């Protein structure tokens, strides 16, 4: 315990007491939430994943049996498990098994590759890697074999599906086996991943208490009930589809989660019709596809009551088309895996729903909007968003130095977002100060990719910036100073980054060769100038 205390930053005792007294932190673990539903409505359909249909009793039972199997193999509470599964029933069985056992999952995205996953394993000293056999043309068993020598802490690899040389997940469902006591709800439950703006991805330690509060309160804001049927289109482990209110909010309300295997509109529409889906969550680039498809297939979305859109800026023009075209309410969601989530409310009028990104979940979410010197800006003005509250972390996992910069001395998280707040407390996202590209909701840390590129023999210096894109909102562009006047081309850059095991979405979409990189007055690369240069160049093109 004392060692763990150094790894993460708990809330100060006076805040923790306040959050408990206010009823936000209820002392319930994520597994016991599921167990409560299994007790109250065992036969209720909890999860639809392809041909699999699990009721609450079954979901809880499988999670318990798997927890027993993991325990029997020597895995213990507090140990970390890197989990990389696509949208499938096992995702939730594994998640709840680990929660029951008190192991701490890190949910890697299916798009992550060797560079990211090996880092998660190393940084958390993970004892186990749990993955799918293959998905979307990628073989995770091969990745697992590459991880073993890179991450000495890994004791085992467990594979859902055809396990090859590894342990089949299916062999681990044990009946009537002993289990340790449930973990403390006040302690860590799992890790979310930060979008990141530094050299290596940051891990976000979430407790049972804080996370459960965030999705239970979200479920209430979104009007979820036992009748709710949620379509999970985005990767199930991402914070938005997991907790805003996401699948966990739906389980909390006793509704049904329907998993789409990917973002295909045809699959989503077929599932909405077949399962009478009432709520779905999308990132902005998917919305035009849904609008087009809805025009061609009227009636398919008859059951849909609410469409949530978040993860990246959603412009008012597109937003205005949603309700007429889809026949359901629109909700904007502005959230972050570190904590704070804002929603437009179901009874908000068009002014708020089209032009703002909503207001915080909790009356105890503290929001400050400040200038570069951390002084409050005038009401309505744009500034840096700082926040703390009952479900916003106080520090990243094992990142003491970075935490000094990412949090204020009094515990506010520096979101890196530029926002304004109107007189009603609704936020509008106006821009970003952090060194990140938001590629249609997928976050890219410029520094992380730059560091990889600096290892290329033909690269003398590099700076990566966002460029606006009509479909994804933003794409990434690398400005490279080549060595020895030798040109380097985008396909070479892409092959190099793939070879280094970087997720494909981080590969720059465009390359500009330059002789110098513009500098700021303090001698840093001026990304603002680079973005302007790029916009001018793109505007001049036919
Ligand atoms: C503009 N920028 C947005 C929005 C997130 C719910 C919804 C989204 C996330 C998420 C999440 C935005 N308009 N509507 O975790 O629970 C950008 C901001 C923010 C960053 C966080 C949730 N919604 N963003 O996107 O951790 O820059 O979480 O700080 O992936 O996405 O990214 P992430």
Coordinates of C-alpha atoms and ligand atoms in Angstrom, one line a residue:
X1 CA 0.0 0.0 0.0
X2 CA 2.7 2.5 0.9
X3 CA 4.5 1.8 -2.4
X4 CA 1.2 2.4 -4.3
X5 CA 0.7 5.7 -2.4
X6 CA 3.8 7.0 -4.1
X7 CA 2.7 6.0 -7.5
X8 CA -0.5 8.1 -7.6
X9 CA -1.9 11.1 -5.9
X10 CA -5.0 10.5 -3.8
X11 CA -7.4 13.4 -3.1
X12 CA -6.5 15.3 0.1
X13 CA -8.4 14.0 3.1
X14 CA -10.7 17.0 3.5
X15 CA -11.8 16.8 -0.1
X16 CA -12.3 13.0 0.1
X17 CA -14.4 13.5 3.2
X18 CA -16.5 16.2 1.5
X19 CA -17.1 14.0 -1.6
X20 CA -18.2 11.1 0.6
X21 CA -20.5 13.3 2.7
X22 CA -22.0 14.8 -0.4
X23 CA -22.8 11.2 -1.5
X24 CA -20.6 11.2 -4.6
X25 CA -18.3 8.5 -3.3
X26 CA -20.4 5.6 -2.2
X27 CA -17.9 2.9 -1.3
X28 CA -19.2 0.6 -4.1
X29 CA -16.7 -1.2 -6.4
X30 CA -17.3 -1.5 -10.1
X31 CA -17.8 -5.2 -9.7
X32 CA -20.3 -4.9 -6.9
X33 CA -22.3 -2.5 -9.2
X34 CA -22.6 -5.3 -11.7
X35 CA -23.4 -7.8 -8.9
X36 CA -26.2 -5.5 -7.7
X37 CA -27.9 -5.7 -11.1
X38 CA -27.4 -9.4 -11.3
X39 CA -29.2 -9.6 -7.9
X40 CA -32.0 -7.3 -8.9
X41 CA -32.7 -8.4 -12.4
X42 CA -30.7 -11.5 -13.2
X43 CA -32.5 -12.4 -16.4
X44 CA -32.3 -8.9 -17.9
X45 CA -30.3 -8.6 -21.1
X46 CA -27.0 -6.8 -20.3
X47 CA -24.8 -7.3 -23.3
X48 CA -25.2 -8.0 -27.0
X49 CA -22.0 -8.7 -28.9
X50 CA -22.3 -10.4 -32.3
X51 CA -24.2 -13.7 -31.7
X52 CA -23.6 -13.5 -27.9
X53 CA -26.3 -12.3 -25.7
X54 CA -25.5 -12.2 -21.9
X55 CA -27.9 -11.4 -19.2
X56 CA -26.7 -9.8 -15.9
X57 CA -26.5 -13.1 -14.1
X58 CA -24.3 -14.6 -16.8
X59 CA -22.1 -11.5 -17.2
X60 CA -21.5 -11.5 -13.4
X61 CA -21.0 -15.3 -13.3
X62 CA -18.4 -15.3 -16.2
X63 CA -16.5 -12.5 -14.6
X64 CA -16.4 -14.3 -11.3
X65 CA -15.3 -17.6 -12.8
X66 CA -12.6 -15.8 -14.8
X67 CA -11.4 -13.9 -11.7
X68 CA -11.1 -17.3 -10.0
X69 CA -9.1 -18.7 -13.0
X70 CA -6.8 -15.7 -12.9
X71 CA -6.3 -16.1 -9.2
X72 CA -5.6 -19.8 -9.5
X73 CA -2.8 -18.9 -12.0
X74 CA -1.2 -16.8 -9.4
X75 CA -2.4 -13.4 -10.3
X76 CA -3.0 -11.2 -7.3
X77 CA -4.9 -8.0 -6.3
X78 CA -3.0 -4.8 -7.1
X79 CA -1.1 -6.3 -10.0
X80 CA -1.5 -4.6 -13.4
X81 CA -3.0 -6.2 -16.5
X82 CA -2.7 -4.7 -20.0
X83 CA -5.9 -5.5 -21.8
X84 CA -6.2 -5.0 -25.6
X85 CA -9.5 -6.3 -26.8
X86 CA -11.8 -5.1 -29.6
X87 CA -15.5 -4.6 -29.0
X88 CA -16.5 -8.1 -27.9
X89 CA -18.2 -9.8 -24.9
X90 CA -14.8 -10.7 -23.5
X91 CA -13.9 -7.0 -23.1
X92 CA -16.5 -6.7 -20.3
X93 CA -16.0 -10.2 -18.9
X94 CA -12.3 -9.5 -18.5
X95 CA -12.8 -6.0 -17.2
X96 CA -15.2 -7.1 -14.4
X97 CA -13.1 -10.2 -13.6
X98 CA -10.1 -7.9 -13.0
X99 CA -12.3 -5.4 -11.0
X100 CA -13.5 -8.4 -8.9
X101 CA -10.0 -9.6 -8.2
X102 CA -8.7 -6.1 -7.5
X103 CA -6.2 -6.3 -10.4
X104 CA -5.7 -3.0 -12.3
X105 CA -6.4 -3.1 -16.0
X106 CA -4.8 -0.7 -18.5
X107 CA -7.2 -0.6 -21.5
X108 CA -5.0 -0.2 -24.6
X109 CA -6.8 0.8 -27.7
X110 CA -7.1 -1.9 -30.4
X111 CA -5.1 0.5 -32.7
X112 CA -2.1 0.6 -30.4
X113 CA 1.0 -1.4 -31.4
X114 CA 4.3 -2.5 -30.0
X115 CA 5.6 1.0 -29.1
X116 CA 2.5 1.9 -27.0
X117 CA 1.7 -1.5 -25.5
X118 CA 5.3 -2.3 -24.5
X119 CA 5.4 1.0 -22.7
X120 CA 2.2 0.3 -20.9
X121 CA 3.6 -3.1 -19.8
X122 CA 6.9 -1.7 -18.7
X123 CA 5.6 1.5 -17.0
X124 CA 3.1 -0.4 -14.9
X125 CA 5.2 -3.6 -14.4
X126 CA 2.2 -5.5 -15.8
X127 CA 2.0 -9.1 -14.8
X128 CA -0.2 -10.1 -17.7
X129 CA -1.2 -9.1 -21.2
X130 CA -4.7 -10.1 -22.3
X131 CA -5.5 -9.7 -26.0
X132 CA -7.7 -11.0 -28.9
X133 CA -6.2 -13.5 -31.3
X134 CA -6.7 -11.2 -34.3
X135 CA -8.9 -8.3 -35.2
X136 CA -9.2 -6.0 -38.3
X137 CA -6.3 -7.7 -40.0
X138 CA -3.9 -7.6 -37.1
X139 CA -2.5 -10.6 -35.2
X140 CA -2.2 -9.7 -31.5
X141 CA -0.5 -13.0 -30.7
X142 CA 2.5 -11.9 -32.7
X143 CA 2.5 -8.6 -30.8
X144 CA 2.4 -10.6 -27.5
X145 CA 5.4 -12.6 -28.5
X146 CA 7.3 -9.3 -29.2
X147 CA 6.3 -7.9 -25.8
X148 CA 7.6 -10.8 -23.7
X149 CA 11.3 -10.0 -24.1
X150 CA 10.6 -6.2 -23.9
X151 CA 8.6 -6.4 -20.6
X152 CA 10.3 -8.7 -18.1
X153 CA 7.4 -8.3 -15.6
X154 CA 5.0 -10.1 -17.9
X155 CA 4.4 -13.5 -16.5
X156 CA 1.7 -14.6 -18.9
X157 CA -0.2 -13.9 -22.1
X158 CA -3.9 -14.7 -22.2
X159 CA -5.7 -14.8 -25.6
X160 CA -9.4 -14.6 -26.3
X161 CA -10.0 -16.9 -29.3
X162 CA -7.4 -19.1 -30.9
X163 CA -4.5 -18.7 -28.4
X164 CA -1.7 -20.4 -30.4
X165 CA 1.3 -20.7 -28.0
X166 CA -0.4 -18.6 -25.3
X167 CA -3.0 -19.4 -22.6
X168 CA -6.6 -19.5 -23.9
X169 CA -8.9 -17.2 -22.0
X170 CA -11.5 -20.0 -22.4
X171 CA -9.5 -22.3 -20.2
X172 CA -9.6 -19.9 -17.2
X173 CA -13.3 -20.0 -16.3
X174 CA -13.2 -21.9 -13.0
X175 CA -16.3 -22.8 -10.9
X176 CA -16.5 -22.8 -7.1
X177 CA -13.0 -21.6 -6.5
X178 CA -11.9 -19.3 -3.7
X179 CA -11.4 -15.6 -4.3
X180 CA -9.8 -12.9 -2.2
X181 CA -12.0 -10.2 -0.6
X182 CA -13.2 -7.5 -2.9
X183 CA -10.9 -4.5 -3.3
X184 CA -11.4 -1.2 -1.5
X185 CA -13.7 1.2 -3.4
X186 CA -11.5 4.0 -2.3
X187 CA -8.5 2.5 -4.0
X188 CA -7.5 2.3 -7.7
X189 CA -9.7 0.4 -10.1
X190 CA -7.9 0.8 -13.4
X191 CA -6.0 3.1 -15.7
X192 CA -7.4 5.3 -18.5
X193 CA -5.1 6.6 -21.2
X194 CA -4.3 10.2 -21.6
X195 CA -4.5 11.8 -25.0
X196 CA -1.1 13.1 -24.2
X197 CA 1.1 16.0 -25.1
X198 CA 4.5 14.7 -23.9
X199 CA 7.1 12.2 -25.0
X200 CA 5.4 9.1 -23.6
X201 CA 1.7 8.4 -23.0
X202 CA 0.5 9.1 -19.5
X203 CA -1.6 6.7 -17.4
X204 CA -4.6 8.0 -15.5
X205 CA -5.3 6.2 -12.3
X206 CA -9.1 6.1 -11.6
X207 CA -10.6 4.8 -8.3
X208 CA -13.8 2.8 -8.0
X209 CA -15.4 5.6 -6.1
X210 CA -14.6 8.4 -8.5
X211 CA -15.3 6.5 -11.7
X212 CA -18.6 5.1 -10.5
X213 CA -19.7 8.6 -9.5
X214 CA -18.8 10.0 -12.9
X215 CA -20.9 7.4 -14.9
X216 CA -23.8 7.1 -12.4
X217 CA -24.2 10.9 -12.5
X218 CA -23.8 10.9 -16.3
X219 CA -26.5 8.2 -16.6
X220 CA -28.9 10.4 -14.6
X221 CA -28.1 13.5 -16.8
X222 CA -28.8 11.4 -19.9
X223 CA -32.0 10.0 -18.5
X224 CA -30.9 6.3 -18.6
X225 CA -33.2 3.6 -17.2
X226 CA -33.6 -0.1 -17.5
X227 CA -35.2 0.5 -20.9
X228 CA -32.1 2.2 -22.3
X229 CA -30.3 0.3 -25.1
X230 CA -26.8 1.8 -25.8
X231 CA -25.0 1.3 -29.0
X232 CA -21.2 1.3 -28.4
X233 CA -19.6 2.3 -31.7
X234 CA -16.3 3.7 -30.4
X235 CA -13.6 1.4 -28.9
X236 CA -15.1 0.1 -25.6
X237 CA -12.1 1.1 -23.5
X238 CA -12.1 4.7 -24.4
X239 CA -13.4 7.0 -21.6
X240 CA -16.3 8.4 -23.6
X241 CA -18.1 5.2 -24.6
X242 CA -17.1 3.6 -21.2
X243 CA -18.3 6.3 -18.8
X244 CA -20.1 9.2 -20.4
X245 CA -22.5 7.5 -19.5
X246 CA -21.3 4.8 -21.9
X247 CA -21.5 1.1 -21.2
X248 CA -20.8 1.4 -17.5
X249 CA -23.5 4.0 -17.1
X250 CA -25.9 1.7 -18.8
X251 CA -25.0 -1.2 -16.6
X252 CA -25.5 1.1 -13.6
X253 CA -29.0 1.9 -14.9
X254 CA -29.7 -1.8 -15.6
X255 CA -30.1 -1.3 -19.4
X256 CA -28.6 -3.1 -22.3
X257 CA -25.2 -2.5 -24.1
X258 CA -25.0 -3.4 -27.8
X259 CA -21.5 -3.6 -29.2
X260 CA -20.8 -2.6 -32.8
X261 CA -17.6 -4.3 -34.0
X262 CA -16.4 -1.0 -35.6
X263 CA -17.6 2.3 -37.0
X264 CA -19.4 0.9 -40.1
X265 CA -22.6 2.8 -40.5
X266 CA -24.3 -0.2 -42.1
X267 CA -23.6 -2.3 -39.0
X268 CA -24.6 0.5 -36.6
X269 CA -27.9 1.0 -38.4
X270 CA -28.7 -2.7 -38.6
X271 CA -28.0 -3.0 -34.8
X272 CA -30.1 0.0 -34.0
X273 CA -33.1 -1.4 -35.9
X274 CA -32.6 -5.0 -34.6
X275 CA -32.0 -4.2 -30.9
X276 CA -34.2 -1.0 -30.7
X277 CA -31.3 1.1 -29.6
X278 CA -32.2 4.3 -27.8
X279 CA -28.8 6.0 -27.3
X280 CA -25.5 6.1 -29.2
X281 CA -22.3 8.1 -29.0
X282 CA -20.1 9.3 -31.9
X283 CA -17.1 11.4 -32.6
X284 CA -17.8 14.2 -35.1
X285 CA -16.4 12.6 -38.3
X286 CA -19.0 9.9 -38.1
X287 CA -21.9 12.3 -38.0
X288 CA -22.0 13.2 -41.7
X289 CA -22.0 9.5 -42.6
X290 CA -24.9 8.9 -40.3
X291 CA -26.8 11.9 -41.8
X292 CA -26.3 10.6 -45.3
X293 CA -27.3 7.0 -44.4
X294 CA -30.4 8.2 -42.6
X295 CA -31.5 10.1 -45.6
X296 CA -31.2 6.9 -47.7
X297 CA -32.7 4.6 -45.1
X298 CA -35.6 6.4 -43.4
X299 CA -37.2 4.6 -40.5
X300 CA -34.1 2.6 -39.4
X301 CA -33.5 4.9 -36.5
X302 CA -37.1 5.0 -35.1
X303 CA -36.1 3.8 -31.7
X304 CA -33.2 6.3 -31.2
X305 CA -33.8 9.0 -28.6
X306 CA -30.4 10.5 -28.1
X307 CA -27.3 11.0 -30.1
X308 CA -24.2 12.1 -28.2
X309 CA -21.3 13.7 -30.0
X310 CA -18.0 14.5 -28.4
X311 CA -14.2 13.9 -28.4
X312 CA -13.5 16.8 -30.8
X313 CA -15.0 20.1 -31.7
X314 CA -18.5 19.7 -33.3
X315 CA -19.5 22.7 -35.3
X316 CA -22.9 24.4 -35.1
X317 CA -23.7 23.9 -38.9
X318 CA -23.4 20.1 -38.7
X319 CA -25.0 20.0 -35.2
X320 CA -28.1 21.8 -36.6
X321 CA -28.7 19.0 -39.1
X322 CA -28.8 16.2 -36.5
X323 CA -32.2 16.5 -34.9
X324 CA -34.2 17.0 -38.2
X325 CA -32.3 14.3 -40.0
X326 CA -32.1 11.6 -37.3
X327 CA -35.3 12.4 -35.4
X328 CA -33.6 12.2 -32.0
X329 CA -32.2 14.7 -29.5
X330 CA -28.5 15.8 -29.9
X331 CA -26.2 16.1 -26.9
X332 CA -22.7 17.6 -27.1
X333 CA -20.2 16.0 -24.8
X334 CA -16.9 17.6 -23.9
X335 CA -14.9 15.3 -21.6
X336 CA -11.5 14.0 -20.8
X337 CA -10.1 10.7 -19.5
X338 CA -8.5 12.7 -16.6
X339 CA -12.0 13.5 -15.3
X340 CA -14.2 16.5 -16.0
X341 CA -17.1 15.8 -18.4
X342 CA -19.5 18.4 -19.7
X343 CA -22.9 17.8 -21.3
X344 CA -25.6 19.8 -22.9
X345 CA -28.7 18.8 -21.0
X346 CA -31.7 17.0 -22.5
X347 CA -34.0 20.0 -21.9
X348 CA -31.6 22.6 -23.3
X349 CA -32.7 24.6 -26.3
X350 CA -30.9 24.9 -29.6
X351 CA -28.8 27.9 -28.5
X352 CA -27.0 25.7 -26.0
X353 CA -27.1 22.4 -27.8
X354 CA -25.7 23.8 -31.1
X355 CA -23.2 26.4 -29.8
X356 CA -21.8 25.1 -26.5
X357 CA -20.2 21.9 -25.3
X358 CA -22.3 21.8 -22.2
X359 CA -21.7 22.2 -18.5
X360 CA -20.0 20.0 -15.9
X361 CA -21.6 16.9 -14.4
X362 CA -21.3 18.0 -10.8
X363 CA -22.0 21.0 -8.7
X364 CA -18.6 20.2 -7.1
X365 CA -16.7 20.3 -10.4
X366 CA -14.6 23.4 -9.9
X367 CA -13.7 25.2 -13.1
X368 CA -11.2 28.1 -13.5
X369 CA -10.6 29.9 -16.8
X370 CA -7.3 31.7 -16.6
X371 CA -4.7 33.6 -18.7
X372 CA -1.0 32.6 -19.2
X373 CA -0.2 33.8 -15.7
X374 CA -2.9 31.7 -14.1
X375 CA -5.1 34.8 -13.4
X376 CA -8.8 34.6 -14.0
X377 CA -9.9 36.1 -17.3
X378 CA -12.9 38.4 -17.5
X379 CA -16.3 36.6 -17.7
X380 CA -17.0 35.3 -21.2
X381 CA -13.4 35.7 -22.3
X382 CA -11.3 32.8 -23.6
X383 CA -8.7 31.3 -21.4
X384 CA -7.0 28.1 -20.2
X385 CA -9.4 25.6 -18.6
X386 CA -8.3 24.3 -15.1
X387 CA -10.4 22.0 -13.1
X388 CA -10.6 19.8 -10.0
X389 CA -13.5 17.9 -8.5
X390 CA -14.9 14.5 -7.3
X391 CA -13.8 12.6 -10.4
X392 CA -10.9 14.5 -11.8
X393 CA -7.5 13.0 -10.9
X394 CA -4.9 14.8 -8.9
X395 CA -1.9 13.3 -10.7
X396 CA -0.8 10.8 -13.3
X397 CA 0.6 7.4 -12.4
X398 CA 4.3 7.4 -11.7
X399 CA 4.9 10.8 -13.3
X400 CA 6.0 13.1 -10.4
X401 CA 7.9 15.6 -12.6
X402 CA 5.2 15.9 -15.2
X403 CA 2.6 16.3 -12.4
X404 CA 4.3 19.4 -11.3
X405 CA 3.5 21.0 -14.7
X406 CA 0.1 19.3 -15.4
X407 CA -1.5 20.3 -12.1
X408 CA -1.5 23.5 -10.1
X409 CA -0.2 23.6 -6.5
X410 CA -3.8 23.5 -5.2
X411 CA -4.6 20.4 -7.3
X412 CA -6.3 21.8 -10.4
X413 CA -5.7 19.8 -13.6
X414 CA -4.4 21.9 -16.5
X415 CA -6.6 20.5 -19.3
X416 CA -4.7 22.3 -22.1
X417 CA -8.0 23.4 -23.6
X418 CA -8.9 27.0 -24.4
X419 CA -12.5 27.7 -23.5
X420 CA -15.0 30.4 -22.7
X421 CA -17.9 30.2 -20.3
X422 CA -21.2 31.9 -20.8
X423 CA -23.3 33.5 -18.1
X424 CA -25.2 30.2 -17.5
X425 CA -22.0 28.3 -16.9
X426 CA -21.9 26.5 -20.3
X427 CA -18.5 26.0 -21.8
X428 CA -17.5 26.5 -25.5
X429 CA -14.2 24.9 -26.6
X430 CA -12.3 27.7 -28.5
X431 CA -9.0 26.0 -29.1
X432 CA -6.1 24.2 -27.6
X433 CA -2.8 25.2 -25.9
X434 CA -1.4 21.7 -25.5
X435 CA 0.9 20.3 -28.1
X436 CA -1.6 17.7 -29.4
X437 CA -3.4 16.9 -32.7
X438 CA -7.0 15.9 -32.4
X439 CA -7.5 13.7 -35.4
X440 CA -11.2 13.2 -35.5
X441 CA -11.3 12.4 -31.8
X442 CA -8.0 10.4 -31.8
X443 CA -5.4 12.3 -29.9
X444 CA -1.8 12.5 -31.0
X445 CA 1.0 13.8 -28.9
X446 CA 3.3 15.8 -31.2
X447 CA 6.3 15.3 -29.0
X448 CA 5.8 11.5 -28.9
X449 CA 5.9 11.2 -32.7
X450 CA 8.7 13.8 -33.0
X451 CA 10.9 11.7 -30.7
X452 CA 10.4 8.7 -32.9
X453 CA 11.2 10.6 -36.0
X454 CA 14.4 12.1 -34.5
X455 CA 15.7 8.6 -34.5
X456 CA 15.5 8.4 -38.3
X457 CA 19.0 8.8 -39.9
X458 CA 17.7 11.3 -42.5
X459 CA 16.0 13.6 -40.0
X460 CA 17.9 16.5 -38.4
X461 CA 15.0 18.1 -36.8
X462 CA 11.2 17.8 -36.8
X463 CA 8.1 19.6 -35.6
X464 CA 4.6 18.1 -36.0
X465 CA 1.5 20.4 -36.1
X466 CA -2.2 20.1 -36.7
X467 CA -3.7 21.1 -40.1
X468 CA -7.4 21.6 -40.5
X469 CA -9.2 18.9 -42.4
X470 CA -12.8 19.0 -43.7
X471 CA -13.5 15.4 -42.7
X472 CA -11.4 14.7 -39.6
X473 CA -11.3 18.3 -38.2
X474 CA -7.6 18.0 -38.0
X475 CA -4.8 15.9 -39.5
X476 CA -1.1 15.9 -38.7
X477 CA 1.7 17.5 -40.7
X478 CA 5.4 16.9 -40.0
X479 CA 7.9 19.7 -40.8
X480 CA 11.3 18.0 -41.3
X481 CA 14.7 19.4 -41.7
X482 CA 16.5 16.6 -43.6
X483 CA 20.2 15.7 -43.0
X484 CA 22.7 16.4 -45.7
X485 CA 20.1 17.8 -48.1
X486 CA 18.9 14.3 -48.7
X487 CA 15.1 14.3 -49.3
X488 CA 12.9 12.1 -47.2
X489 CA 9.5 11.2 -48.3
X490 CA 6.2 10.5 -46.6
X491 CA 6.1 6.7 -47.4
X492 CA 9.6 6.3 -45.9
X493 CA 8.4 8.2 -42.8
X494 CA 5.3 6.0 -42.5
X495 CA 7.3 2.8 -43.0
X496 CA 9.8 3.9 -40.4
X497 CA 7.1 4.7 -37.7
X498 CA 5.3 1.5 -38.5
X499 CA 8.5 -0.4 -38.0
X500 CA 9.0 1.2 -34.7
X501 CA 5.6 -0.1 -33.6
X502 CA 3.7 3.1 -33.5
X503 CA -0.1 3.1 -33.9
X504 CA -1.1 4.0 -37.5
X505 CA -3.2 7.0 -36.6
X506 CA -0.1 8.7 -35.3
X507 CA 1.7 8.6 -38.7
X508 CA 1.8 12.1 -40.2
X509 CA -0.7 12.7 -43.0
X510 CA 1.6 15.2 -44.7
X511 CA 5.3 16.1 -44.9
X512 CA 6.9 19.4 -45.5
X513 CA 10.7 19.6 -46.0
X514 CA 12.2 22.8 -44.7
X515 CA 15.7 24.3 -44.1
X516 CA 14.8 25.8 -40.7
X517 CA 12.1 25.7 -38.1
X518 CA 10.7 29.1 -37.1
X519 CA 11.5 30.0 -33.4
X520 CA 9.6 31.9 -30.7
X521 CA 11.3 34.7 -28.8
X522 CA 12.4 32.2 -26.1
X523 CA 14.0 30.0 -28.7
X524 CA 11.4 27.2 -29.0
X525 CA 10.0 26.0 -32.2
X526 CA 7.0 28.2 -33.1
X527 CA 4.2 25.8 -33.9
X528 CA 1.9 28.7 -34.4
X529 CA 4.0 30.0 -37.2
X530 CA 4.2 26.6 -38.7
X531 CA 0.4 26.2 -38.6
X532 CA 0.1 29.6 -40.3
X533 CA 2.6 28.7 -43.0
X534 CA 0.7 25.5 -43.7
X535 CA -2.7 27.2 -43.8
X536 CA -1.3 29.7 -46.3
X537 CA 0.2 27.0 -48.5
X538 CA -3.0 24.9 -48.5
X539 CA -5.1 28.0 -49.2
X540 CA -2.9 28.8 -52.2
X541 CA -3.3 25.3 -53.7
X542 CA -6.1 24.9 -56.2
Ligands
LIG1 C1 -13.8 19.9 -28.4 N1 -12.8 19.2 -27.9 C2 -13.1 18.0 -27.2 C3 -15.5 18.4 -27.5 C4 -13.1 16.2 -26.0 C5 -16.4 12.3 -23.1 C6 -16.2 12.9 -24.3 C7 -14.9 13.0 -24.8 C8 -13.8 12.5 -24.1 C9 -12.5 12.6 -24.7 C10 -14.1 11.8 -22.9 C11 -14.4 17.6 -27.0 N2 -15.1 19.5 -28.2 N3 -16.8 18.1 -27.4 O1 -13.1 11.3 -22.2 O2 -15.5 11.1 -21.2 C12 -10.9 17.2 -26.5 C13 -10.3 18.2 -25.5 C14 -10.1 17.3 -24.3 C15 -9.6 16.0 -24.9 C16 -9.8 14.8 -24.1 C17 -15.4 11.7 -22.4 N4 -14.4 16.5 -26.3 N5 -12.3 17.2 -26.6 O3 -12.3 13.0 -25.8 O4 -9.2 12.0 -23.0 O5 -9.1 18.7 -26.0 O6 -11.4 12.3 -23.9 O7 -9.1 17.8 -23.4 O8 -9.7 11.3 -25.4 O9 -10.4 15.9 -26.1 O10 -9.5 13.6 -24.8 P1 -9.9 12.2 -24.2

